[in-house]
PDB file of C-alpha atoms in Angstrom:
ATOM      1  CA  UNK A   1     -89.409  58.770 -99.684  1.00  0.00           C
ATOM      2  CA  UNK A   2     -87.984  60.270-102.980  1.00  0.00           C
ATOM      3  CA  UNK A   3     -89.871  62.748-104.535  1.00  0.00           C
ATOM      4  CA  UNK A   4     -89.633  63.948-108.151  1.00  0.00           C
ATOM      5  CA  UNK A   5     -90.922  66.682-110.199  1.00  0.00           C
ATOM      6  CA  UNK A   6     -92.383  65.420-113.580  1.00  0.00           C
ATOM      7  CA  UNK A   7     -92.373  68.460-116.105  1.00  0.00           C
ATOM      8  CA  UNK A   8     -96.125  68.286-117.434  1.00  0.00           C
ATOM      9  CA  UNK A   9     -98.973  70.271-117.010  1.00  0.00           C
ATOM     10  CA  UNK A  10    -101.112  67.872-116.097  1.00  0.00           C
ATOM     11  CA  UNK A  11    -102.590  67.554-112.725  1.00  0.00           C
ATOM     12  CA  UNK A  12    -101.245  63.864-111.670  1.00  0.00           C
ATOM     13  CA  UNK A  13     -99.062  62.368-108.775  1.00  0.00           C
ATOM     14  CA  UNK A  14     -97.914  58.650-108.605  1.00  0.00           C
ATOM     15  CA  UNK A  15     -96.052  56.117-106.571  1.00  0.00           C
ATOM     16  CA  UNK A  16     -94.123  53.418-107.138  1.00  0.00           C
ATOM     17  CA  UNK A  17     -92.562  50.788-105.295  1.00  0.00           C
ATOM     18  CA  UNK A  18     -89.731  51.654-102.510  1.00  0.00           C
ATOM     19  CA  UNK A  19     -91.421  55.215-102.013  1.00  0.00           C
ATOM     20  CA  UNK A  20     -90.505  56.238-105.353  1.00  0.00           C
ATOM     21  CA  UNK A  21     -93.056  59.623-105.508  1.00  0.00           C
ATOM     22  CA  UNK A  22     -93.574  61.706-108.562  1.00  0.00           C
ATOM     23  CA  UNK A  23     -95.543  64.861-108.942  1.00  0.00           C
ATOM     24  CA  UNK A  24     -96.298  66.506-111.747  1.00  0.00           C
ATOM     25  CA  UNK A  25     -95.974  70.570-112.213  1.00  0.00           C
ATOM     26  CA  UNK A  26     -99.608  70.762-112.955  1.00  0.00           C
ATOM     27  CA  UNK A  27    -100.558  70.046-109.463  1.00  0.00           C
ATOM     28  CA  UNK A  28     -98.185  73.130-108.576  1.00  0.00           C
ATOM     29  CA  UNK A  29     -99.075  75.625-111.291  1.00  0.00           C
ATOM     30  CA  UNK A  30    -101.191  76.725-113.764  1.00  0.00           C
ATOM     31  CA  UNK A  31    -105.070  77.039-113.290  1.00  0.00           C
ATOM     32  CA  UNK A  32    -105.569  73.282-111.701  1.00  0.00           C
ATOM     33  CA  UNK A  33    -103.125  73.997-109.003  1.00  0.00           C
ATOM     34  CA  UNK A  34    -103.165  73.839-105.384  1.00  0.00           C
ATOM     35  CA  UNK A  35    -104.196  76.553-104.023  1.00  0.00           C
ATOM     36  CA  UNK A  36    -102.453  76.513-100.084  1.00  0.00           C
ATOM     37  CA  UNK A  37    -100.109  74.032 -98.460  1.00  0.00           C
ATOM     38  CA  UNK A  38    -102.842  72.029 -96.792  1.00  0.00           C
ATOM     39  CA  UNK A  39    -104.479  70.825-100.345  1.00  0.00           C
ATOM     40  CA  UNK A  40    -100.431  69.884-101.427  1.00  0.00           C
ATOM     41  CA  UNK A  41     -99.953  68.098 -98.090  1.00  0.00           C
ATOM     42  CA  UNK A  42    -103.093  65.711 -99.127  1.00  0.00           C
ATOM     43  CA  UNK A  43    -101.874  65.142-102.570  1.00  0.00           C
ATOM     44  CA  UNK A  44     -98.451  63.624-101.149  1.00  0.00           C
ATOM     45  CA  UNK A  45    -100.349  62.451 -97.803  1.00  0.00           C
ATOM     46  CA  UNK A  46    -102.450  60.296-100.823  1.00  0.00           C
ATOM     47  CA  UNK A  47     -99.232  59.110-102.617  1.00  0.00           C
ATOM     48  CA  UNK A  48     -97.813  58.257 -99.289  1.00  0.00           C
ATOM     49  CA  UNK A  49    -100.557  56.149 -98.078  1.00  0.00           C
ATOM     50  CA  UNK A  50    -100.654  54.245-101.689  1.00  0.00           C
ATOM     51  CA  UNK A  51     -96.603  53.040-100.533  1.00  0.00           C
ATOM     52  CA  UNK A  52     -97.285  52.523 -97.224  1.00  0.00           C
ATOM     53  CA  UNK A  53    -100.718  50.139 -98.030  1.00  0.00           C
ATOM     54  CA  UNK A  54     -98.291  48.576-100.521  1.00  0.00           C
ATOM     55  CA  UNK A  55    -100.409  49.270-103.892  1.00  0.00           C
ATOM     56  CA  UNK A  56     -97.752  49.844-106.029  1.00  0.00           C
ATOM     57  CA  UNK A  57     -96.215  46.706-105.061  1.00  0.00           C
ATOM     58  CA  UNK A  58     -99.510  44.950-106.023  1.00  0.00           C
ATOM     59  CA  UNK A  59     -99.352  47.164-109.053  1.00  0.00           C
ATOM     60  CA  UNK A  60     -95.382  45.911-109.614  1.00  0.00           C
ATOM     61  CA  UNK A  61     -96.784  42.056-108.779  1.00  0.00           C
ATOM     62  CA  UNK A  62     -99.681  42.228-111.135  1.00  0.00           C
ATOM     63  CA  UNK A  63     -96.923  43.430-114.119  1.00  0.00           C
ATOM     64  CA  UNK A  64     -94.679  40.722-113.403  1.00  0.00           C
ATOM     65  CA  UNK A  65     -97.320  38.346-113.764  1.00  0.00           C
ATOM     66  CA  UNK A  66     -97.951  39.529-117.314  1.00  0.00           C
ATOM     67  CA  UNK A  67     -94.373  40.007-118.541  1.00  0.00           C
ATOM     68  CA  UNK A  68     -92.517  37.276-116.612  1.00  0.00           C
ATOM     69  CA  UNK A  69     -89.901  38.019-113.880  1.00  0.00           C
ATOM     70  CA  UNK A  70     -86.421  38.554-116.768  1.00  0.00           C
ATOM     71  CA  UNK A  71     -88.347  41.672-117.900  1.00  0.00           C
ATOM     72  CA  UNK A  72     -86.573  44.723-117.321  1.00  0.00           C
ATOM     73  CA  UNK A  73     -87.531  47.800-114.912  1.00  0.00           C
ATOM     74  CA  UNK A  74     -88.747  49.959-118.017  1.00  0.00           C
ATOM     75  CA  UNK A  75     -91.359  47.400-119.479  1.00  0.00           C
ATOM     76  CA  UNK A  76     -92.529  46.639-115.482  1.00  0.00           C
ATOM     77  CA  UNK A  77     -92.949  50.189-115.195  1.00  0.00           C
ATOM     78  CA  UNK A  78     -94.519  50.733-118.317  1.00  0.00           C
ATOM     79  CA  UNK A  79     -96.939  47.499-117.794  1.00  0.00           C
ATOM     80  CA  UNK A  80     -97.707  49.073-113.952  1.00  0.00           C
ATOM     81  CA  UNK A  81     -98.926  52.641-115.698  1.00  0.00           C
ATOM     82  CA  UNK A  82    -101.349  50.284-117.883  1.00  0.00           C
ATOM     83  CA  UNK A  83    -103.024  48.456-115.543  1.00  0.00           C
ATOM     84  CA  UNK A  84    -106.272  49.986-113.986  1.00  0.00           C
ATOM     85  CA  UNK A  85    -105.952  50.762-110.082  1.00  0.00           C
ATOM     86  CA  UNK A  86    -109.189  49.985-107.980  1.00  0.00           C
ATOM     87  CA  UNK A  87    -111.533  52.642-107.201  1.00  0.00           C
ATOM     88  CA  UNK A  88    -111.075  50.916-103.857  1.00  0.00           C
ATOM     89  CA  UNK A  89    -107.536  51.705-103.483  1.00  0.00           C
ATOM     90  CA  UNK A  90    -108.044  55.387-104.140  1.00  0.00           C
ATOM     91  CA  UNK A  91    -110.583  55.515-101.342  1.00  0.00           C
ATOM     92  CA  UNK A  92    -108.168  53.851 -99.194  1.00  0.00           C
ATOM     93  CA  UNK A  93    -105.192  56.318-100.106  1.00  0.00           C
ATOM     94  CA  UNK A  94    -107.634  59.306 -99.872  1.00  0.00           C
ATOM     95  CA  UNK A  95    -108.439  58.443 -96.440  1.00  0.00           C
ATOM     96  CA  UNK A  96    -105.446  57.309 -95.289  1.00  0.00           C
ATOM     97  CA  UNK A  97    -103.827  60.733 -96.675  1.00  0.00           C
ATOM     98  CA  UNK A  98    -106.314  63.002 -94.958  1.00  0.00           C
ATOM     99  CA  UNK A  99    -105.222  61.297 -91.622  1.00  0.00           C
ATOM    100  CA  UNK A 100    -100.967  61.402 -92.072  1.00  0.00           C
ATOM    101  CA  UNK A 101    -101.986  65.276 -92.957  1.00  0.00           C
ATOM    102  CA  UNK A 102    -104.177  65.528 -89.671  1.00  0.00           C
ATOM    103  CA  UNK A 103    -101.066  64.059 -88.121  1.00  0.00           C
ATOM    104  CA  UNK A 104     -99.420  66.917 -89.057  1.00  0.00           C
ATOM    105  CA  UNK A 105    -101.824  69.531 -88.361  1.00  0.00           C
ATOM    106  CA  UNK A 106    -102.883  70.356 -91.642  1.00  0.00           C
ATOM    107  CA  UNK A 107    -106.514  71.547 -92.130  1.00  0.00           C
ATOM    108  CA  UNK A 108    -108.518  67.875 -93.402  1.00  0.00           C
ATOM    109  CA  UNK A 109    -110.649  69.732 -95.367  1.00  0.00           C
ATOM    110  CA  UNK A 110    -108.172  70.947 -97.790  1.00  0.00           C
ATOM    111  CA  UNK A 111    -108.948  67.548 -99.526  1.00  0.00           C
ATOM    112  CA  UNK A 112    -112.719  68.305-100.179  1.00  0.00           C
ATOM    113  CA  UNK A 113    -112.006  71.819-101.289  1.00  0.00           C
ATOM    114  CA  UNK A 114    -109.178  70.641-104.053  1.00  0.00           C
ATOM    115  CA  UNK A 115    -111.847  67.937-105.061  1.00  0.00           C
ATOM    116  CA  UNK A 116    -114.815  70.000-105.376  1.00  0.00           C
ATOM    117  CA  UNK A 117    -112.176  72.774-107.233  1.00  0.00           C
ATOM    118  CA  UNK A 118    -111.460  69.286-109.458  1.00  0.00           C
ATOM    119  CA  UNK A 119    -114.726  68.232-110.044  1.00  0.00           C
ATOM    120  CA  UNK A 120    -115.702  71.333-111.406  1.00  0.00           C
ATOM    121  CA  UNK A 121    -112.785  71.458-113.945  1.00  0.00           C
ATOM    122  CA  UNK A 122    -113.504  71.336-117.476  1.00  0.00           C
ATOM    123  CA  UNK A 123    -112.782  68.157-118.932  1.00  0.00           C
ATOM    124  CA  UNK A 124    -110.064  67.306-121.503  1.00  0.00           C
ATOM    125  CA  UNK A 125    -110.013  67.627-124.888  1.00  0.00           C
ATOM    126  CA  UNK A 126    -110.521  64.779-127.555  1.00  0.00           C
ATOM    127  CA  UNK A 127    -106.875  63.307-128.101  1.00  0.00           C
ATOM    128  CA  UNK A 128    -105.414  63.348-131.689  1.00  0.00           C
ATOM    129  CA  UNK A 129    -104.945  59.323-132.832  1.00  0.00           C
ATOM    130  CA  UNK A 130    -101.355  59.773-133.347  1.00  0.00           C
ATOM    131  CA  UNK A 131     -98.576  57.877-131.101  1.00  0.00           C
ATOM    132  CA  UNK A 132     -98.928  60.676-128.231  1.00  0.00           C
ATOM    133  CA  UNK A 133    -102.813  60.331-128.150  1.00  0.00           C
ATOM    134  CA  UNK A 134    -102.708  56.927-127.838  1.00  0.00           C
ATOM    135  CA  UNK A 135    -100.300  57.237-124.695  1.00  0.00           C
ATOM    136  CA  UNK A 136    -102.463  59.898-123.448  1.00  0.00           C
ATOM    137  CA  UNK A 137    -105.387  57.819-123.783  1.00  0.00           C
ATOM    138  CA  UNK A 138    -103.943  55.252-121.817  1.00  0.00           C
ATOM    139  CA  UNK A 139    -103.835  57.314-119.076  1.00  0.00           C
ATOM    140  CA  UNK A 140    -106.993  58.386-119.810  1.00  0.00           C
ATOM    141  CA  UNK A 141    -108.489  54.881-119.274  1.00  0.00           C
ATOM    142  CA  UNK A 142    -106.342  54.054-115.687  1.00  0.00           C
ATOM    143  CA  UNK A 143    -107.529  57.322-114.554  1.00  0.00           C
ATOM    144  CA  UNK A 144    -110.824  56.289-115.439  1.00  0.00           C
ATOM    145  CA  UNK A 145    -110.520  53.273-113.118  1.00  0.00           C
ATOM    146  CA  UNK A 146    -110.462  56.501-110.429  1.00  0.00           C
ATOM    147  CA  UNK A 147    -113.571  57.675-107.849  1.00  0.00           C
ATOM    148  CA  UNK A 148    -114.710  60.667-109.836  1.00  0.00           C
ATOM    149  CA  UNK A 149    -113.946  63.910-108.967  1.00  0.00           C
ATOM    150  CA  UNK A 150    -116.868  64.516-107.156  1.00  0.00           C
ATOM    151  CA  UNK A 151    -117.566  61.736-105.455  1.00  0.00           C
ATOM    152  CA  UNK A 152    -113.881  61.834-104.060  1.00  0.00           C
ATOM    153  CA  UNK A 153    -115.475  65.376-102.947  1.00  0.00           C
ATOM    154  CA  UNK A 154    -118.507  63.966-100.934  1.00  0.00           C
ATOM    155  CA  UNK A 155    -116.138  61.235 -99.687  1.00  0.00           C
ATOM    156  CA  UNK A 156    -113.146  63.174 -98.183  1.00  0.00           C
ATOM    157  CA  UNK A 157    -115.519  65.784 -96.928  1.00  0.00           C
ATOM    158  CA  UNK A 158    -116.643  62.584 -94.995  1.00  0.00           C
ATOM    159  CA  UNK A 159    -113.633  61.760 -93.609  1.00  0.00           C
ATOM    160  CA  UNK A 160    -112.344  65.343 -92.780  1.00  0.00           C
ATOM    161  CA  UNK A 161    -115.497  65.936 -90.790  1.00  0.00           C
ATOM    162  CA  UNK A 162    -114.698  62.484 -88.881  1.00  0.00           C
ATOM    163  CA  UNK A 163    -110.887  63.961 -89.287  1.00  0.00           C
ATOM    164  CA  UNK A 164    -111.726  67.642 -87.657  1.00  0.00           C
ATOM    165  CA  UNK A 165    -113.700  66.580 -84.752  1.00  0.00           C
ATOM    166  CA  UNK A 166    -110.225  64.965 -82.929  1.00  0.00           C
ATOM    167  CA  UNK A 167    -109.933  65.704 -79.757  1.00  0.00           C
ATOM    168  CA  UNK A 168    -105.795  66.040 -80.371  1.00  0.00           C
ATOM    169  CA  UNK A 169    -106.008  69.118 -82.159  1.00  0.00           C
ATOM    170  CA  UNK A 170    -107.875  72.348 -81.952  1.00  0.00           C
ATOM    171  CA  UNK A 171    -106.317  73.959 -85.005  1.00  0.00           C
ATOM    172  CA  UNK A 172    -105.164  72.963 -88.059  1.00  0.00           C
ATOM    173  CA  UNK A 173    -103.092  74.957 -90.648  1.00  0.00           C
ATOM    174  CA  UNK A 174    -103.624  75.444 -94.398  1.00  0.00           C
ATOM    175  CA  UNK A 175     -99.798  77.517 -95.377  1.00  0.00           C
ATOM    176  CA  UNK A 176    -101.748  79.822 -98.355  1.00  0.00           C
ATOM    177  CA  UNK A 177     -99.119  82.450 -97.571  1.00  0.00           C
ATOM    178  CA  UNK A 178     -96.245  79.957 -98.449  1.00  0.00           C
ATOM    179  CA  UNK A 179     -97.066  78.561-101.210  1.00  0.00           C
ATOM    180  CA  UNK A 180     -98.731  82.242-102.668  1.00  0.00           C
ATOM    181  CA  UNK A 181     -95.530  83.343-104.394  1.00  0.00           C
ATOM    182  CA  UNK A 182     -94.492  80.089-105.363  1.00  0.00           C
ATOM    183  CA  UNK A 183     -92.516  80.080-108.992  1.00  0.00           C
ATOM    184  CA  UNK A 184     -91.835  76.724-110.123  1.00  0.00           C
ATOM    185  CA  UNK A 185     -88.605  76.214-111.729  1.00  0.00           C
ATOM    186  CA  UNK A 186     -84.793  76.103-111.655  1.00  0.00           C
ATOM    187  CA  UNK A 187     -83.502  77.932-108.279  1.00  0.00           C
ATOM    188  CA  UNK A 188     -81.526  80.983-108.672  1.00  0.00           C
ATOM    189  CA  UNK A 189     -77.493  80.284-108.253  1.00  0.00           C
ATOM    190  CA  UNK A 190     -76.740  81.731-104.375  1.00  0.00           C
TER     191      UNK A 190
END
């Protein structure tokens, strides 16, 4: 996997085909942030599971069917970001996340916690009609294709309970310590 940071305030994460991952710096700082290790683990466990169960490839299919197979990366791209994901999907990613994390010992119900924490933010702001408002509200409408916030909650909370009560582990680990002093940015020359 490749991961890259997206500069944007935003709380968002996306894949793309060959385990492209990007994540914005909204889901590391600022008020909508994770808040320990374990809720950052399910954000990439979630992006993770959308490569490995292939949706971005259906995503990548679905915008070559539109703009023929000569179009070039950008436009395919650009076409993938437009087209609504199913709710469906998301439930699959969210589930399959909480389990890669479980695989690696992090606490499964970090994922309800950062959804109910989500599902109580306020929501955004009605978007100016200029060019950025209209690209905004773009992503507006795929990520109203999206569970909502708190029925993501109810459902992970499922799942971790089903997630917690594995016999392979009797503890599970949520790292608030290491990600408490966390400064996003450039790193300091050594």
């Amino acid at each position: 996997y490749r991961i890259h940071i997206v500069r944007d305030k935003a709380f968002n994460a996306f894949a793309l085909p060959g385990g492209v991952l990007a994540i914005h710096t909204g889901v590391l700082s600022g008020p909508a942030a994770v808040r320990d290790e374990a809720e950052l683990m399910m954000v990439l466990g979630h992006e993770i599971a959308h490569v490995e169960l292939r949706h971005p490839l259906a995503a990548y299919e679905a915008a070559r069917a539109v703009l023929g197979s000569s179009a070039e990366e950008a436009a395919m791209i650009s076409q993938m970001l437009q087209i609504p994901i199913s709710s469906e999907y998301e439930h699959q990613a969210d589930r399959r996340g909480i389990e890669l994390a479980v695989l690696s010992q992090y606490d499964p119900g970090a994922a309800a916690r950062l959804w109910r924490r989500r599902s109580k933010a306020r929501p955004r702001a009605k978007l100016p009609m200029d060019i950025l408002g209209k690209v905004l509200g773009s992503a507006d409408r795929i990520l109203a294709t999206h569970p909502s916030n708190a029925h993501r909650c109810a459902r992970t909370r499922s799942v971790a309970q089903e997630q917690a009560r594995s016999p392979r582990w009797t503890r599970f680990y949520r790292g608030s310590t290491n990600l408490r002093d966390r400064v996003p940015g450039r790193r300091a020359p050594h």
